[in-house]
Tab-separated table of C-alpha atoms in Angstrom:
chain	number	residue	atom	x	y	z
A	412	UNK	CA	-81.915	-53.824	-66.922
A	413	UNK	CA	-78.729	-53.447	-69.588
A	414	UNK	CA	-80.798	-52.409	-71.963
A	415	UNK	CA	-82.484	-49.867	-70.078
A	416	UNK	CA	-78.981	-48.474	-68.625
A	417	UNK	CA	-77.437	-48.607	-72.064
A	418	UNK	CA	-80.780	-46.464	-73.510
A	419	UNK	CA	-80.430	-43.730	-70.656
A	420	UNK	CA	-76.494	-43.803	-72.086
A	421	UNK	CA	-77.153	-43.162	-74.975
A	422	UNK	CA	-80.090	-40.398	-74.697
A	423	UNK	CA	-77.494	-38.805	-72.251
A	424	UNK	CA	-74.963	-38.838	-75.023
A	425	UNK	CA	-77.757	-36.998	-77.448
A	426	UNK	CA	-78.439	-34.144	-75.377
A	427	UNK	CA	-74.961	-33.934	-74.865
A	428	UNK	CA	-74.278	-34.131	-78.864
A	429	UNK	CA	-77.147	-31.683	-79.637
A	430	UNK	CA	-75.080	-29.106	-77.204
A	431	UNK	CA	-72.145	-29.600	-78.377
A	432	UNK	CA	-72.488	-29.199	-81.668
A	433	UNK	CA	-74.259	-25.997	-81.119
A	434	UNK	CA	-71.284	-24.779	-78.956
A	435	UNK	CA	-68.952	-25.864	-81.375
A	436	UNK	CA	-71.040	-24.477	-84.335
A	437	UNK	CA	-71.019	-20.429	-82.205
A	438	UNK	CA	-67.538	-20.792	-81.335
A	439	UNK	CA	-65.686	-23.436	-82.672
A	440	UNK	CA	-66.693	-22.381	-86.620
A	441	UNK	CA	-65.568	-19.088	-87.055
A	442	UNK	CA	-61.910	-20.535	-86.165
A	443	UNK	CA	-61.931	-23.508	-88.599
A	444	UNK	CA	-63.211	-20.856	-91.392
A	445	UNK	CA	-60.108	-18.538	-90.812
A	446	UNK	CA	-57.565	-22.187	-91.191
A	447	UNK	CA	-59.473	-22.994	-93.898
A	448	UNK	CA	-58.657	-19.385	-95.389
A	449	UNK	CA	-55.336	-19.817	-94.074
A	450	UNK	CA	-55.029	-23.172	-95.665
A	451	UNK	CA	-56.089	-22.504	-99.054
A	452	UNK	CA	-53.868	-19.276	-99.067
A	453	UNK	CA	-51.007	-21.179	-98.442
A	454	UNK	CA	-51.397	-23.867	-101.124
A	455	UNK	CA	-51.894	-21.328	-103.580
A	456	UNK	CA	-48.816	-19.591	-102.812
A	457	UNK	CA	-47.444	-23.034	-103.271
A	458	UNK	CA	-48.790	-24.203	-106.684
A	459	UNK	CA	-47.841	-20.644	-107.650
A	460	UNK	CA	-44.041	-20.851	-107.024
A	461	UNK	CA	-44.053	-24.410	-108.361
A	462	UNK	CA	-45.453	-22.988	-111.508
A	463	UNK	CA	-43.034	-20.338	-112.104
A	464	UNK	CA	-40.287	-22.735	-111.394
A	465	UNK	CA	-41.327	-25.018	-113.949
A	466	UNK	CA	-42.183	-28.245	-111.320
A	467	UNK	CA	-44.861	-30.408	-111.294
A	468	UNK	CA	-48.398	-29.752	-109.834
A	469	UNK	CA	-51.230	-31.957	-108.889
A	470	UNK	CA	-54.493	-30.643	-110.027
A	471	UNK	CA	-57.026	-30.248	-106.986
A	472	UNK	CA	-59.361	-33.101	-106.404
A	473	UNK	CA	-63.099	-32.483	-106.716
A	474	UNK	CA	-65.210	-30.929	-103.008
A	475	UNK	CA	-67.115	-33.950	-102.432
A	476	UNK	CA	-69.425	-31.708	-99.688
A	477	UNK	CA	-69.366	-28.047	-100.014
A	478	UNK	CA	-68.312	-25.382	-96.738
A	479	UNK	CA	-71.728	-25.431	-95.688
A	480	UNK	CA	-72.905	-29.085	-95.587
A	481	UNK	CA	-69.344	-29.633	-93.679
A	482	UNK	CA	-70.311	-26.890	-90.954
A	483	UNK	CA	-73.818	-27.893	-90.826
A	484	UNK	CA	-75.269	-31.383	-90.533
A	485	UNK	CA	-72.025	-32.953	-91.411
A	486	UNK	CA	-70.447	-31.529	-88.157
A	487	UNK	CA	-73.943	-32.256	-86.388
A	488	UNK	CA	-73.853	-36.003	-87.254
A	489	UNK	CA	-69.942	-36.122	-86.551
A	490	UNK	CA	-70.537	-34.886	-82.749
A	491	UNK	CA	-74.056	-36.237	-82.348
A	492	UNK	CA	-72.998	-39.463	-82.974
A	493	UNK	CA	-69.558	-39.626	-81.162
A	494	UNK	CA	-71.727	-38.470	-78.063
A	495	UNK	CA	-74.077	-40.861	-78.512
A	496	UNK	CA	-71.513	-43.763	-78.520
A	497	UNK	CA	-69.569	-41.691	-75.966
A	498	UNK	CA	-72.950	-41.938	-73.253
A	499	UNK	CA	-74.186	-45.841	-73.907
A	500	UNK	CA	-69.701	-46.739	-73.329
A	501	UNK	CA	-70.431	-45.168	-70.002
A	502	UNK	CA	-73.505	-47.063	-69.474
A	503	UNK	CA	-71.433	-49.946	-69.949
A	504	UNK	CA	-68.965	-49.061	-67.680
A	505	UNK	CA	-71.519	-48.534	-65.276
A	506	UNK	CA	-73.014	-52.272	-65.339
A	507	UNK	CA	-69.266	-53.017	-65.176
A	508	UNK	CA	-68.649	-51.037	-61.966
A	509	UNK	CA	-72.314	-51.463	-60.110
A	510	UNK	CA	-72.207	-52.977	-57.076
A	511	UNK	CA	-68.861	-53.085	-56.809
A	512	UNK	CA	-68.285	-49.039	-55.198
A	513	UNK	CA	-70.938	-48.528	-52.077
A	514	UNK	CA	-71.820	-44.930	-53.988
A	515	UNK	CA	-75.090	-43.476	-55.276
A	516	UNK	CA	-76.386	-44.171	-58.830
A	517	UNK	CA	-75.431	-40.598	-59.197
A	518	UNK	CA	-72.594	-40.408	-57.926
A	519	UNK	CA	-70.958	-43.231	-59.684
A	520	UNK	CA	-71.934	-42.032	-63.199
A	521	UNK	CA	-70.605	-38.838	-62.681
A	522	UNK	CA	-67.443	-40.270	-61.751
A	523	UNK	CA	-67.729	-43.146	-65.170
A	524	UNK	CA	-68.158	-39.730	-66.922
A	525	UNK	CA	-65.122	-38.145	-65.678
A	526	UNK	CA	-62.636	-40.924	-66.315
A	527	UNK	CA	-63.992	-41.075	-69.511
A	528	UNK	CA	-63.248	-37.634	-70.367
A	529	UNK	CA	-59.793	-37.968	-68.953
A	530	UNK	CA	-59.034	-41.226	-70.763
A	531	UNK	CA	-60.651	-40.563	-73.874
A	532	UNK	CA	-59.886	-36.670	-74.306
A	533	UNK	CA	-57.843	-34.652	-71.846
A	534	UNK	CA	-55.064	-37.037	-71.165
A	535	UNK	CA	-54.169	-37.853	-74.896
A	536	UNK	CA	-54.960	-34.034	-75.520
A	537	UNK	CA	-51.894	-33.357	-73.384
A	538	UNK	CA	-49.826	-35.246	-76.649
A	539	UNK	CA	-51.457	-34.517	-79.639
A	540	UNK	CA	-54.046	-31.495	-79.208
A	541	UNK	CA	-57.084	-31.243	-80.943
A	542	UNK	CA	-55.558	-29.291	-84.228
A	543	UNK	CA	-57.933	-27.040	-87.345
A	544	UNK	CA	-58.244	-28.440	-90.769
A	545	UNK	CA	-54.891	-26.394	-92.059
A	546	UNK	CA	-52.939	-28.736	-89.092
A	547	UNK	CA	-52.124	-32.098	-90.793
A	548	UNK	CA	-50.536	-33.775	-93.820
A	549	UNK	CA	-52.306	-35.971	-95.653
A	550	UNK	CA	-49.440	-38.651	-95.839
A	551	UNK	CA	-49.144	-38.974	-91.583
A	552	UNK	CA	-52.904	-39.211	-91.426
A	553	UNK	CA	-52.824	-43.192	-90.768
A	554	UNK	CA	-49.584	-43.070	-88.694
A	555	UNK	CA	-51.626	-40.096	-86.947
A	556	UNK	CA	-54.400	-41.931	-86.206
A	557	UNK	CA	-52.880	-44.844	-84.892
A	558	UNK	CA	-50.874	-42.732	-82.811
A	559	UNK	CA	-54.080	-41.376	-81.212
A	560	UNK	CA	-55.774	-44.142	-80.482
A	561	UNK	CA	-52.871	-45.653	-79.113
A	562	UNK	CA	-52.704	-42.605	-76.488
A	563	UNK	CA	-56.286	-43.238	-75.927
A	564	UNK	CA	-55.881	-47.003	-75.357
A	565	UNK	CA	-52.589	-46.488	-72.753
A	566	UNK	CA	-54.548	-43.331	-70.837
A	567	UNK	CA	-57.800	-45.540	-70.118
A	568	UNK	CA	-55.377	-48.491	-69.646
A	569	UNK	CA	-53.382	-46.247	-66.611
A	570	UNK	CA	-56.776	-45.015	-65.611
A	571	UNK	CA	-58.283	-48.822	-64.569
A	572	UNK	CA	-54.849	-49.839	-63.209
A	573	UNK	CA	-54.679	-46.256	-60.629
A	574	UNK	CA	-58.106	-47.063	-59.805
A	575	UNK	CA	-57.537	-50.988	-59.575
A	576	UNK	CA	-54.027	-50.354	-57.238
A	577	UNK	CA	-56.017	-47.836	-55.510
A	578	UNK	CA	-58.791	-50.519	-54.165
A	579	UNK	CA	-55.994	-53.280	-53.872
A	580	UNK	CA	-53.737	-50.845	-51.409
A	581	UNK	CA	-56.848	-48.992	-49.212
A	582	UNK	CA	-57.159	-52.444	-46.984
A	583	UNK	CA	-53.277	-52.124	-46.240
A	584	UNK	CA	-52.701	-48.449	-46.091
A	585	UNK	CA	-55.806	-46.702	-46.333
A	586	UNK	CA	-57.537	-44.707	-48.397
A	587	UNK	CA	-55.866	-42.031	-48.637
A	588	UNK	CA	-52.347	-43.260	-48.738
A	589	UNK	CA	-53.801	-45.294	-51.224
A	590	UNK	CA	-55.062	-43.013	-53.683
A	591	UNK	CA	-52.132	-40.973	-53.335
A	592	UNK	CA	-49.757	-43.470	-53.987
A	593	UNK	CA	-51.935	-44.741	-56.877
A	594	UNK	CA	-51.805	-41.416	-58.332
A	595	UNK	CA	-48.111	-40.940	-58.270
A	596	UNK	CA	-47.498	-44.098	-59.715
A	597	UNK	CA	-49.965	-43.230	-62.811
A	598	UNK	CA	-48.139	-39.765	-63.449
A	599	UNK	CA	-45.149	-41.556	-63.209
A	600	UNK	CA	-45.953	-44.252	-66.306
A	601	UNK	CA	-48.119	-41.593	-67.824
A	602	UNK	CA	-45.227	-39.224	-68.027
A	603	UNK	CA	-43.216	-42.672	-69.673
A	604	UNK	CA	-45.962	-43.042	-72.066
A	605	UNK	CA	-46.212	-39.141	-73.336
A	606	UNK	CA	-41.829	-39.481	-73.626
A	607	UNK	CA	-41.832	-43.081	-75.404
A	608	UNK	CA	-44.847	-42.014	-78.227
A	609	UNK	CA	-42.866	-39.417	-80.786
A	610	UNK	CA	-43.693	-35.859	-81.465
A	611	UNK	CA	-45.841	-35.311	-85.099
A	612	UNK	CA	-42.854	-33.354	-86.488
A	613	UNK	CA	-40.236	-36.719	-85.785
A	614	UNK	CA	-42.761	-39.185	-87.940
A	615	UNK	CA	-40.201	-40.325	-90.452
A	616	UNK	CA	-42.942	-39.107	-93.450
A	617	UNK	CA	-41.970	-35.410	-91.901
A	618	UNK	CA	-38.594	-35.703	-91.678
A	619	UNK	CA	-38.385	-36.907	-95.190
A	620	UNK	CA	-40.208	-33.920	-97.114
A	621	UNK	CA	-38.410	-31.438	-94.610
A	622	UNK	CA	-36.201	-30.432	-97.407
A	623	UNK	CA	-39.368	-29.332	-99.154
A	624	UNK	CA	-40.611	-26.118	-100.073
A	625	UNK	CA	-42.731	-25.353	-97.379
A	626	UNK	CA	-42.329	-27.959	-95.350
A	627	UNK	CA	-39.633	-27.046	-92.540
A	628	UNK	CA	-38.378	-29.657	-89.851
A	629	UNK	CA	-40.466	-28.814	-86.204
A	630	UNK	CA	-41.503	-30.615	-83.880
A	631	UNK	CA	-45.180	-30.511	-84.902
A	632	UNK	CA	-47.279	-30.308	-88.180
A	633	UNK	CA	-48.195	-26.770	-87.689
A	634	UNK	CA	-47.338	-24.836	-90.898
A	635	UNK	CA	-44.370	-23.062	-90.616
A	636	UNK	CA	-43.296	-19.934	-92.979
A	637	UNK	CA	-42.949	-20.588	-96.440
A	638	UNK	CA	-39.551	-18.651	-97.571
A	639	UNK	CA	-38.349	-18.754	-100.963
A	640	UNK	CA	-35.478	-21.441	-100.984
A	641	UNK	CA	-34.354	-20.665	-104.482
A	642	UNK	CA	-31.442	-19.379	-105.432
A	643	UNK	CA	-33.220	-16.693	-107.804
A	644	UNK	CA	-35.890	-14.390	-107.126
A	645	UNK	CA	-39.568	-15.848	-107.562
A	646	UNK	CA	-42.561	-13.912	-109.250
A	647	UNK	CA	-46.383	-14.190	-106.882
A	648	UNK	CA	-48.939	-12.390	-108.140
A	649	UNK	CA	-46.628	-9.662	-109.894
A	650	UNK	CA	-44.305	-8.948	-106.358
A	651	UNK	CA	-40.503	-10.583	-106.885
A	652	UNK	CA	-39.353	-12.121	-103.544
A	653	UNK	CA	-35.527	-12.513	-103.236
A	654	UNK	CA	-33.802	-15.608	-101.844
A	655	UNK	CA	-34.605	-16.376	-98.551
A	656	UNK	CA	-37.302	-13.946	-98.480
A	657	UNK	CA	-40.449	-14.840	-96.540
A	658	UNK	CA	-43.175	-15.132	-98.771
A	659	UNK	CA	-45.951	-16.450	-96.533
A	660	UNK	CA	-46.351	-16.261	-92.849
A	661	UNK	CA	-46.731	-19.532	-90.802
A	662	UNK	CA	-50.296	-20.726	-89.118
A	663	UNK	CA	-51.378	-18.126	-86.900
A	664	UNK	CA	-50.455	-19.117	-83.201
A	665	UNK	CA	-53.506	-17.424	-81.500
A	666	UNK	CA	-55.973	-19.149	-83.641
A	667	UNK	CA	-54.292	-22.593	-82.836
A	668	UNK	CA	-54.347	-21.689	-79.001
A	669	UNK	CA	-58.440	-20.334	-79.730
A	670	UNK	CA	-59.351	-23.645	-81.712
A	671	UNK	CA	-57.347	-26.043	-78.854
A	672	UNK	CA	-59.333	-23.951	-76.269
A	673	UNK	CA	-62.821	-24.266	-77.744
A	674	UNK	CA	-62.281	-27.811	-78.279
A	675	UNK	CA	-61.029	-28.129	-74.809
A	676	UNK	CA	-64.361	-26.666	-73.357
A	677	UNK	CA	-66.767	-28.291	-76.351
A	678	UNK	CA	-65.505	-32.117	-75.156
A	679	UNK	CA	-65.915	-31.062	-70.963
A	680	UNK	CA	-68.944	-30.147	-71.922
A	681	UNK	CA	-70.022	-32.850	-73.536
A	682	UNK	CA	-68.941	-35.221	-71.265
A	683	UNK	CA	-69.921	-33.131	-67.938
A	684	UNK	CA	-73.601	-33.176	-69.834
A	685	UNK	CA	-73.056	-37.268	-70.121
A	686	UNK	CA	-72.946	-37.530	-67.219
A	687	UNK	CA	-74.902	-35.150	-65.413
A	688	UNK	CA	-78.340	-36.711	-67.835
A	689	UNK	CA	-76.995	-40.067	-67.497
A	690	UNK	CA	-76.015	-40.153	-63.523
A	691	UNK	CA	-79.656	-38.233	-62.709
A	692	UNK	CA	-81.805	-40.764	-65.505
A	693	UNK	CA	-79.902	-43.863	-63.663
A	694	UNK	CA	-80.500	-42.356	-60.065
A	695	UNK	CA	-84.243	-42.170	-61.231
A	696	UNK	CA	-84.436	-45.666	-62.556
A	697	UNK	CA	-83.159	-47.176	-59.667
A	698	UNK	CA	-85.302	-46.033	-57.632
A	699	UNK	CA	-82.805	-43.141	-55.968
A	700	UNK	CA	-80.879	-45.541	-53.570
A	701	UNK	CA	-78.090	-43.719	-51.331
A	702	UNK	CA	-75.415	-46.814	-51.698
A	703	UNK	CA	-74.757	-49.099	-54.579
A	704	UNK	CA	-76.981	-52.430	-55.078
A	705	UNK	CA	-75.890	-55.467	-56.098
A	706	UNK	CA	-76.762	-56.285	-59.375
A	707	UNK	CA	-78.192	-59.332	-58.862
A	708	UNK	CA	-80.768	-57.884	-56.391
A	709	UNK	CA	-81.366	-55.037	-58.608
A	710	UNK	CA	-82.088	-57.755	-61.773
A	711	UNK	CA	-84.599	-59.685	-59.444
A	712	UNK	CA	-86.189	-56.709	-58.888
A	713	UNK	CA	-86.803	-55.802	-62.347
């Protein structure tokens, strides 16, 4: 029977990929090409003024995959595959949790798929948002990363205790005193959690290179406008900028707020597609029951 469940996952989680990525690939696309432009714009600018100030510059590394190959089957494989893993970890929530909630097949991986795209996506999105490729210095991208995951890990953590304090309180209180008091007490430590993790800007790599050209203190990573911190007039591409003149504009708000948005709706949809396949494939399998069966009766079936 696992095995079965866990395939049904993770065919779910294809479809869902194979949308996805064709969402993200119409909508999602055209807004990473304009950060790219943004991007490579800006370090130009850079490289320029440290030229004509006599500093240092690194030499750009090679493109290991051109534009195209990134866009195309390298952002295929990169959604297909986190889908795919996405639908067989709510399979395996769902042998977790069956028999244990007196709700359809259906019904109960629907509702796998939803905490899953609370715990895994929304929540820590509330945090640190999905951000373009121009969003992001190369030396925070471990401290980054564990920062993510560690959102992920405390939203999916909060998640299993709401629902666990939820089941614990209904024989005392009730069901819906319960829930609510389950979900109080999760904003509550949720709001702890989003207060005690720091904001990109405060990472202590940021708040060293602050002082840098182009590199202003905020609260975030989101380039801010590069002004010419000199104290003598600069030389780009044969127009003189005073001191203290702005020389390149920061990263285009409405383009962040476009690319958070179409990120937003690519990961609902993928999960509401997880578990709309998965919840109808799992219904079908199990022969359409109305109420949970234990699993042991459903094994001895099979």
């Amino acid at each position: 029977m696992e095995i079965r469940v866990i395939g049904r996952g993770a065919l779910a989680g294809l479809i869902a990929g194979i949308l996805g990525f064709l969402f993200a690939r119409i909508f999602a696309e055209p807004a990473i090409d304009k950060a790219i432009d943004y991007e490579s714009g800006r370090m130009n600018v850079l490289s320029t003024i440290h030229t004509a100030m006599g500093h240092p510059v690194e030499p750009d590394g090679p493109e290991l995959f051109s534009r195209s190959i990134q866009s195309g089957i390298g952002a295929a494989t990169g959604i297909i595959a986190f889908s795919v893993a996405m639908g067989a970890l709510v399979a395996v929530a769902y042998l977790v949790l069956h028999g244990r909630f007196k709700v359809r097949p259906l019904v109960l991986g629907w509702t796998v798929a939803g905490f899953g795209f609370l715990g895994v996506y929304l929540l820590p999105f509330v945090k640190y948002p999905a951000n373009p490729p121009a969003i992001g210095h190369e030396f925070t991208m471990e401290a980054r990363g564990f920062l993510y995951l560690g959102m992920v890990w405390g939203s999916l953590t909060l998640l299993g205790l709401a629902v666990f304090a939820a089941r614990k309180l209904s024989a005392k209180v009730g069901w819906a005193r319960a829930v609510g008091i389950a979900v109080l007490g999760f904003f509550v430590v949720y709001g702890g959690l989003l207060a005690a993790l720091p904001s990109l800007g405060d990472l202590a790599a940021n708040v060293e290179h602050s002082g840098e050209l182009g590199f202003a203190r905020a609260a975030t990573e989101t380039p801010q406008p590069i002004t010419n911190t000199f104290t003598t007039p600069v030389t780009i591409d044969g127009k003189v900028y005073a001191p203290g003149q702005l020389i390149y504009p920061g990263f285009d708000a409405d383009l962040l707020w476009k690319f958070r948005w179409y990120s937003l709706l690519d990961q609902a949809l993928i999960w509401a597609v997880i578990g709309l396949v998965f919840g109808g494939l799992v219904e079908r399998y199990l022969g359409g029951a109305k109420q949970a069966v234990p699993a042991k009766d459903v094994a001895a079936a099979v």
